[in-house]
PDB file of C-alpha atoms in Angstrom:
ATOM      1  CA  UNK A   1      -0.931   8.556  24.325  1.00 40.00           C
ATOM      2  CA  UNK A   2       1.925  10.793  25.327  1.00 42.00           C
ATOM      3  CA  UNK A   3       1.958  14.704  24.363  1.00 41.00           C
ATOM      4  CA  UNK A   4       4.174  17.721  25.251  1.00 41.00           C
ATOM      5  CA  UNK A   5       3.559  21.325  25.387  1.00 44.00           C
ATOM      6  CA  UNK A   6       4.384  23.388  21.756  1.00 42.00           C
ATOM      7  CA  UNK A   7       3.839  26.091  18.967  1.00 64.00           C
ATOM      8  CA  UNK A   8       3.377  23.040  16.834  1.00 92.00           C
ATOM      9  CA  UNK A   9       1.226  20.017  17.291  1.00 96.00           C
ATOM     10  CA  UNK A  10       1.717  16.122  15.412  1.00 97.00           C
ATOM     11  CA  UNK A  11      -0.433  13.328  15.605  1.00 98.00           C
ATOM     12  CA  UNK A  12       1.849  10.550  14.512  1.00 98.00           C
ATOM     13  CA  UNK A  13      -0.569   7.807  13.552  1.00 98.00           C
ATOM     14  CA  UNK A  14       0.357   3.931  12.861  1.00 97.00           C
ATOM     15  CA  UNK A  15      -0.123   0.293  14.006  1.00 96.00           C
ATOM     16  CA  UNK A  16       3.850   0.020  13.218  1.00 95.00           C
ATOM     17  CA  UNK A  17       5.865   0.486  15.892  1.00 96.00           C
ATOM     18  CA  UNK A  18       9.313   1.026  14.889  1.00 95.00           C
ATOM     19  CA  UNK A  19       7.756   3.982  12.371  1.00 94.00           C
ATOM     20  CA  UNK A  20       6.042   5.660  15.287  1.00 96.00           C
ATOM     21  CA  UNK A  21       9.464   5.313  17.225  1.00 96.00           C
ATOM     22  CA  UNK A  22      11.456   6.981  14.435  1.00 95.00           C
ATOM     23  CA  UNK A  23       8.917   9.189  13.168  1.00 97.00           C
ATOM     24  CA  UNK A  24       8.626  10.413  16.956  1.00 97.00           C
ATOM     25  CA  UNK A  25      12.115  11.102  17.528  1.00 97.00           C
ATOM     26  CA  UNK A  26      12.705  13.255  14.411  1.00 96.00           C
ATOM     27  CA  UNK A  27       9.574  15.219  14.893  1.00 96.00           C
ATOM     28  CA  UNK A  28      10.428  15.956  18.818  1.00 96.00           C
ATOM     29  CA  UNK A  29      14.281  16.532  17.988  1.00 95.00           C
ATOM     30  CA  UNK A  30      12.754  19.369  14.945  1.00 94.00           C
ATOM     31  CA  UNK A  31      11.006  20.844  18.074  1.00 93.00           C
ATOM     32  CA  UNK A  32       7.134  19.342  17.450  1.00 95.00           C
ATOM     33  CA  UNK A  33       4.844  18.763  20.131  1.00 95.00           C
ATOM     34  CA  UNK A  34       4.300  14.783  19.238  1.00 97.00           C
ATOM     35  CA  UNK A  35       1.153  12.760  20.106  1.00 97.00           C
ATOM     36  CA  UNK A  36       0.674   8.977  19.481  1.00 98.00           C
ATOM     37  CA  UNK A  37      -1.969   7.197  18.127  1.00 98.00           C
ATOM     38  CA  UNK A  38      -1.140   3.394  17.456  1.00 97.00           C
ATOM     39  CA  UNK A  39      -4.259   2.713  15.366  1.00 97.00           C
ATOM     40  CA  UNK A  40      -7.635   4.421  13.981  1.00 97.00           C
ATOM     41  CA  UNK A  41      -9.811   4.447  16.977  1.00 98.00           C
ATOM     42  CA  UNK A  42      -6.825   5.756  19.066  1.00 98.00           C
ATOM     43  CA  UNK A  43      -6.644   8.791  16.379  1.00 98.00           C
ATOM     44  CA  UNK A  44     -10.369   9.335  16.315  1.00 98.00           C
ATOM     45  CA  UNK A  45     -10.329   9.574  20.122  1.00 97.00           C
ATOM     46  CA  UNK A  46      -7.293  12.021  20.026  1.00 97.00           C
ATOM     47  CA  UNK A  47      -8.534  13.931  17.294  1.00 96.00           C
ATOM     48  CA  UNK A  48     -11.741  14.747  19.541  1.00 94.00           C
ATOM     49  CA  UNK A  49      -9.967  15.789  22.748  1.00 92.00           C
ATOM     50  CA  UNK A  50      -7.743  18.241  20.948  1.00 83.00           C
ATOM     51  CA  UNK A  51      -6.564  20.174  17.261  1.00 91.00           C
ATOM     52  CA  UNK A  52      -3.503  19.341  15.724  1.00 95.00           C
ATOM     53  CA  UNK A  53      -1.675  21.339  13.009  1.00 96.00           C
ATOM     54  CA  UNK A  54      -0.417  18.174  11.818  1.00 97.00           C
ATOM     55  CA  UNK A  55      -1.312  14.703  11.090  1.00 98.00           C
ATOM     56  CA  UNK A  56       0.489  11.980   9.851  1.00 98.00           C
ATOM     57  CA  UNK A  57      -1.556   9.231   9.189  1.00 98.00           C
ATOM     58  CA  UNK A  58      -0.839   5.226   7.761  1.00 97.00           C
ATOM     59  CA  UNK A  59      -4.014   4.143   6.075  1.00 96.00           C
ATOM     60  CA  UNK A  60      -4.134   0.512   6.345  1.00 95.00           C
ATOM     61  CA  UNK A  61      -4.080  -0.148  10.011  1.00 94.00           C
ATOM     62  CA  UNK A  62      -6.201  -3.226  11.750  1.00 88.00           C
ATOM     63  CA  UNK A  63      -9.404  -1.960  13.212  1.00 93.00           C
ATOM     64  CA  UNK A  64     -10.163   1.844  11.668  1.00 96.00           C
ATOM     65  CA  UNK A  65      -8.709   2.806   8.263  1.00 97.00           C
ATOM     66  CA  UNK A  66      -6.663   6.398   7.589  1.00 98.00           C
ATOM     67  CA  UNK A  67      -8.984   7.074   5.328  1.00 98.00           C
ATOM     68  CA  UNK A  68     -12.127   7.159   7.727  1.00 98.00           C
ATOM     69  CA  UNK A  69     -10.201   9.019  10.522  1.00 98.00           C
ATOM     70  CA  UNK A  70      -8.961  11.757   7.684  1.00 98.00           C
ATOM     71  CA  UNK A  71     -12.791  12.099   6.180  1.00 97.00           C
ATOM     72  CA  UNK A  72     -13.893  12.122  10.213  1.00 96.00           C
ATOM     73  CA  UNK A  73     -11.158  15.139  11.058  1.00 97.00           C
ATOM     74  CA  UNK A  74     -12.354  17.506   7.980  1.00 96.00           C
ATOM     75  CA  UNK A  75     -15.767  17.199   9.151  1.00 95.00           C
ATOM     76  CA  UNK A  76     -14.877  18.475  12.457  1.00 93.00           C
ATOM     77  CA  UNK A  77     -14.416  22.731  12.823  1.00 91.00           C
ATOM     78  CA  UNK A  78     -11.807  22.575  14.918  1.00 88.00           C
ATOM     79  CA  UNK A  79      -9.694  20.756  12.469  1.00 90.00           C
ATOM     80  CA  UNK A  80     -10.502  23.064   9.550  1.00 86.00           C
ATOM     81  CA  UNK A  81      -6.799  24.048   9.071  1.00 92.00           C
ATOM     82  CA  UNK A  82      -5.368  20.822  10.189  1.00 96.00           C
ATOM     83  CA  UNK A  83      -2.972  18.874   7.303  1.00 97.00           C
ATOM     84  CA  UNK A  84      -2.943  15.413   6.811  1.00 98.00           C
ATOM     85  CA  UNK A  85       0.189  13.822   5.179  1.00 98.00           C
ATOM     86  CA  UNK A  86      -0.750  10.295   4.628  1.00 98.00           C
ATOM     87  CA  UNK A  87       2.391   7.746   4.735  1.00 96.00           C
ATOM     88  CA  UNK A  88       1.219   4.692   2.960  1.00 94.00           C
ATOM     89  CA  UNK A  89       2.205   1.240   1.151  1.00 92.00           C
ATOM     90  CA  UNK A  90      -0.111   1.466  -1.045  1.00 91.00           C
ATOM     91  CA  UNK A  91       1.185   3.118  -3.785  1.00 92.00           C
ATOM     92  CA  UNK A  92      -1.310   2.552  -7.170  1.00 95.00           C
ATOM     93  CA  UNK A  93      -2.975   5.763  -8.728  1.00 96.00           C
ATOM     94  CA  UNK A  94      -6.223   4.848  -7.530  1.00 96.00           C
ATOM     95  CA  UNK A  95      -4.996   4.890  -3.741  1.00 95.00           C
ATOM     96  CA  UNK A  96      -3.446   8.349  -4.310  1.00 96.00           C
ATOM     97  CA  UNK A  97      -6.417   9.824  -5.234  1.00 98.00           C
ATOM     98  CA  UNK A  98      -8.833   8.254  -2.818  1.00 97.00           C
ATOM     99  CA  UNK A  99      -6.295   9.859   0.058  1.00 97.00           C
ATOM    100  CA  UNK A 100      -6.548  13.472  -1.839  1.00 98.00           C
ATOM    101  CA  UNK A 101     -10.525  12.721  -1.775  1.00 98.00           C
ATOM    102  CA  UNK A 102     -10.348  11.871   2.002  1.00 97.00           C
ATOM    103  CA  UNK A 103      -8.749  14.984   3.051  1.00 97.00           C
ATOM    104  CA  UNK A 104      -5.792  14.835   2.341  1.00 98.00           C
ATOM    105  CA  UNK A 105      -2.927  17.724   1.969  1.00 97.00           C
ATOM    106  CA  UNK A 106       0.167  15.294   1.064  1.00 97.00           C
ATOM    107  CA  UNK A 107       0.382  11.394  -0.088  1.00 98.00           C
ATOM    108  CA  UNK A 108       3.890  10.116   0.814  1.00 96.00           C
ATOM    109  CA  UNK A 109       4.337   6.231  -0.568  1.00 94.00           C
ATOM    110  CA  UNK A 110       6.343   3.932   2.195  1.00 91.00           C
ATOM    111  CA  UNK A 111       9.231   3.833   2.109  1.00 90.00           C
ATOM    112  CA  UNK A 112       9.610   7.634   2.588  1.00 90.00           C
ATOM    113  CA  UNK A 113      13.051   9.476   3.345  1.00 91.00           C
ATOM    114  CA  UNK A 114      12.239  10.934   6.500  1.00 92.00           C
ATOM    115  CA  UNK A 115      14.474  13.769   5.539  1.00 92.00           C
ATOM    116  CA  UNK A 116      11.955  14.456   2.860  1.00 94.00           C
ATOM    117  CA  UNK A 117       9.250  14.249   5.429  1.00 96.00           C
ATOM    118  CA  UNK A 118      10.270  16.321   7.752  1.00 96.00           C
ATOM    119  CA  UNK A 119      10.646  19.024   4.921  1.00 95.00           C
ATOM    120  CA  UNK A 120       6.944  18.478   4.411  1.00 95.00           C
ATOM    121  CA  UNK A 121       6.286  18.718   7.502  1.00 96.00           C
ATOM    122  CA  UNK A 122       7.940  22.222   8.155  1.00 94.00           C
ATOM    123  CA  UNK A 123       7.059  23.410   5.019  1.00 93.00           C
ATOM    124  CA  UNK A 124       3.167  22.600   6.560  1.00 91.00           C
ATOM    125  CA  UNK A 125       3.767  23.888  10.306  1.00 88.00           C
ATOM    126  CA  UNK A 126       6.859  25.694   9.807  1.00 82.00           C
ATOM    127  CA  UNK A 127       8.616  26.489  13.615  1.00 76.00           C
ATOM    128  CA  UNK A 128      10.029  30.300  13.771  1.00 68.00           C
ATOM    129  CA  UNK A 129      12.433  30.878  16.793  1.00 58.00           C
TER     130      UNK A 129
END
């Protein structure tokens, strides 16, 4: 897992790598502190050594599902004003609503315009200078 020092923390979580390539490179060019976490045990394990103000998590990934690692983080105090933006496939009502009942803050359906994300994103952990 890489990490570097800033005002603004991201856990970038996905099993895909060319989104956690891209998704890393906009967030650290925007001036976010980016962390890596390539499936669900990976972001459990991060989550515990550290808070983040953001979280952007895939849900279907091979071993632990978003879902589980967003319920696990808003158990945890540290977390309390952490945000989870899910970025997912799957893109049926039902889905939608079992991410809001997880956790989370913000649903974004895959493809997403990372333009748009990014506005999310600042809108959630907003960077003064």
């Amino acid at each position: 897992m890489k990490t570097t020092e800033s005002a603004h923390k991201v856990l970038v979580v996905d099993d895909e790598p060319n989104i956690v390539m891209s998704l890393e490179f906009l967030l650290r060019k925007a001036g976010y502190a980016v962390s890596i976490a390539r499936n669900g045990t990976e972001a459990l394990e991060a989550i515990e050594r550290g808070p983040f103000d953001v979280v952007l998590l895939d849900i279907m990934m091979p071993d632990v599902d978003g879902y589980h690692v967003c319920r696990h983080l808003r158990q945890l105090p540290a977390h309390h004003e952490t945000k989870v933006i899910f970025l997912s496939a799957k893109s049926r009502e039902a889905d939608i609503q079992k991410g809001y009942e997880a956790g989370a803050d913000l649903y974004l359906t895959k493809p997403f315009s990372t333009r748009q994300l990014l506005e999310k994103v600042r809108e959630l952990a907003p960077i003064t200078t």
